[in-house]
């Protein structure tokens, strides 16, 4: 894979090389990372060429070029002037066809969920959980230079140790995300109260943490101080499906990730997902995915 960047981005100094983790996301002490795709390809090729589980939010901006992005078992053809937004916990693999220009941004959940930014990120968390597993945003010429200018300012702040650097980064990030949210395709939340959207968002957050140990709607309802029926009704109002459906589908999604990329047997995957009886897991997988685990793993999907 050969990647090309704009002439002004041909070189990045050592101070721009905020270290990547083995999973390709921002480390705890580096909550924000911004790289050109050329730098990433040269210094961390495994970050794109191999399946990676995201540990924070990722924004991949393709300025020019073509290729393929696989996210949670679904393939997308990448296009120029498009931004691809991923949420924490997703499994993605990126490959290019020839030369590509663009940027890679990684944001830790902690940084993204600072009080002033949490609402701005809701279009990502809810869309990626309820609407589609990848947020795709087409960038117009009108905002291209605005977004690029913000990125350059953020990279400048990342490379220095000036006073109030974090505050400036938070402000620039907020503006950048607002631009993206204006262009993002949203689910229809008309006539859905803000408090209901908030409960649905919190439910998804809990589900991503506890899906291996909590499989009943009542478990999450208890955490959210509501009744199971109420939680099912609220989540269905926001997403079109009750909470019970999302619990089942999240377990199936993780099972598919493990089947395709972990090399584990069905029994081992069942154990990883908290099933003590792998025969029960086999039945659960088939009932909720439409095929048995072995057929899926062998590529029949």
GROMACS .gro file of N, CA, C and O in nm, residues 42 60 65 70 88 92 95 98 125-126 136 148 150 155 162 172 180 194 222 226 234 247 255 257 260 262 265 283 294:
model
  116
   42UNK      N    1   0.354   0.470   0.688
   42UNK     CA    2   0.499   0.451   0.702
   42UNK      C    3   0.538   0.405   0.841
   42UNK      O    4   0.632   0.326   0.857
   60UNK      N    5  -1.172   0.886   0.966
   60UNK     CA    6  -1.083   0.865   0.852
   60UNK      C    7  -1.134   0.950   0.737
   60UNK      O    8  -1.244   0.927   0.685
   65UNK      N    9  -0.838   0.931  -0.365
   65UNK     CA   10  -0.800   0.790  -0.369
   65UNK      C   11  -0.919   0.697  -0.357
   65UNK      O   12  -1.033   0.739  -0.347
   70UNK      N   13  -1.353  -0.223   0.579
   70UNK     CA   14  -1.441  -0.325   0.635
   70UNK      C   15  -1.464  -0.294   0.782
   70UNK      O   16  -1.369  -0.281   0.859
   88UNK      N   17  -1.617   0.353   1.941
   88UNK     CA   18  -1.536   0.258   2.019
   88UNK      C   19  -1.592   0.116   2.013
   88UNK      O   20  -1.714   0.096   2.013
   92UNK      N   21  -1.237  -0.291   1.249
   92UNK     CA   22  -1.222  -0.237   1.115
   92UNK      C   23  -1.089  -0.275   1.051
   92UNK      O   24  -0.989  -0.298   1.119
   95UNK      N   25  -0.788  -0.084   0.356
   95UNK     CA   26  -0.691  -0.110   0.250
   95UNK      C   27  -0.715  -0.012   0.137
   95UNK      O   28  -0.827   0.035   0.116
   98UNK      N   29  -0.378   0.184  -0.471
   98UNK     CA   30  -0.291   0.289  -0.521
   98UNK      C   31  -0.273   0.403  -0.423
   98UNK      O   32  -0.272   0.383  -0.302
  125UNK      N   33  -2.269   0.814   1.836
  125UNK     CA   34  -2.298   0.700   1.922
  125UNK      C   35  -2.432   0.636   1.888
  125UNK      O   36  -2.445   0.514   1.881
  126UNK      N   37  -2.535   0.718   1.868
  126UNK     CA   38  -2.666   0.664   1.838
  126UNK      C   39  -2.675   0.612   1.695
  126UNK      O   40  -2.730   0.506   1.670
  136UNK      N   41  -2.108   0.783   0.748
  136UNK     CA   42  -2.039   0.828   0.628
  136UNK      C   43  -2.084   0.970   0.596
  136UNK      O   44  -2.204   0.997   0.583
  148UNK      N   45  -1.007   2.141   0.704
  148UNK     CA   46  -0.862   2.121   0.697
  148UNK      C   47  -0.790   2.225   0.781
  148UNK      O   48  -0.690   2.194   0.848
  150UNK      N   49  -0.904   2.365   1.052
  150UNK     CA   50  -0.921   2.327   1.193
  150UNK      C   51  -0.823   2.216   1.229
  150UNK      O   52  -0.760   2.218   1.336
  155UNK      N   53  -0.331   2.014   1.500
  155UNK     CA   54  -0.198   1.952   1.494
  155UNK      C   55  -0.092   2.045   1.552
  155UNK      O   56   0.003   2.000   1.617
  162UNK      N   57   0.218   2.466   2.509
  162UNK     CA   58   0.179   2.598   2.556
  162UNK      C   59   0.068   2.588   2.660
  162UNK      O   60  -0.002   2.487   2.670
  172UNK      N   61  -1.145   2.354   1.942
  172UNK     CA   62  -1.129   2.323   1.800
  172UNK      C   63  -1.203   2.194   1.764
  172UNK      O   64  -1.267   2.185   1.658
  180UNK      N   65  -1.918   1.834   1.115
  180UNK     CA   66  -1.952   1.699   1.070
  180UNK      C   67  -2.098   1.665   1.098
  180UNK      O   68  -2.167   1.605   1.015
  194UNK      N   69  -3.587   1.458   2.443
  194UNK     CA   70  -3.443   1.452   2.467
  194UNK      C   71  -3.407   1.352   2.576
  194UNK      O   72  -3.307   1.281   2.567
  222UNK      N   73  -3.252  -0.187   3.550
  222UNK     CA   74  -3.215  -0.164   3.689
  222UNK      C   75  -3.104  -0.059   3.699
  222UNK      O   76  -3.108   0.029   3.785
  226UNK      N   77  -3.524   0.241   3.559
  226UNK     CA   78  -3.654   0.239   3.490
  226UNK      C   79  -3.702   0.094   3.487
  226UNK      O   80  -3.628   0.002   3.522
  234UNK      N   81  -3.884   0.281   2.516
  234UNK     CA   82  -3.804   0.399   2.482
  234UNK      C   83  -3.704   0.367   2.372
  234UNK      O   84  -3.689   0.442   2.275
  247UNK      N   85  -2.969  -0.619   2.255
  247UNK     CA   86  -2.885  -0.707   2.337
  247UNK      C   87  -2.847  -0.831   2.257
  247UNK      O   88  -2.728  -0.869   2.251
  255UNK      N   89  -1.985  -1.218   1.836
  255UNK     CA   90  -1.956  -1.357   1.798
  255UNK      C   91  -1.903  -1.363   1.655
  255UNK      O   92  -1.810  -1.437   1.625
  257UNK      N   93  -1.743  -1.119   1.498
  257UNK     CA   94  -1.607  -1.065   1.501
  257UNK      C   95  -1.508  -1.173   1.542
  257UNK      O   96  -1.402  -1.189   1.480
  260UNK      N   97  -1.459  -1.446   1.268
  260UNK     CA   98  -1.383  -1.407   1.150
  260UNK      C   99  -1.236  -1.378   1.179
  260UNK      O  100  -1.150  -1.400   1.094
  262UNK      N  101  -1.060  -1.403   1.528
  262UNK     CA  102  -0.988  -1.449   1.647
  262UNK      C  103  -0.920  -1.583   1.630
  262UNK      O  104  -0.824  -1.614   1.698
  265UNK      N  105  -1.232  -2.145   1.842
  265UNK     CA  106  -1.337  -2.241   1.809
  265UNK      C  107  -1.470  -2.190   1.861
  265UNK      O  108  -1.476  -2.094   1.939
  283UNK      N  109  -2.728  -2.264   1.933
  283UNK     CA  110  -2.869  -2.241   1.902
  283UNK      C  111  -2.899  -2.092   1.900
  283UNK      O  112  -2.972  -2.043   1.812
  294UNK      N  113  -2.053  -2.247   1.239
  294UNK     CA  114  -1.948  -2.306   1.152
  294UNK      C  115  -1.962  -2.257   1.008
  294UNK      O  116  -1.863  -2.223   0.943
   0.00000   0.00000   0.00000
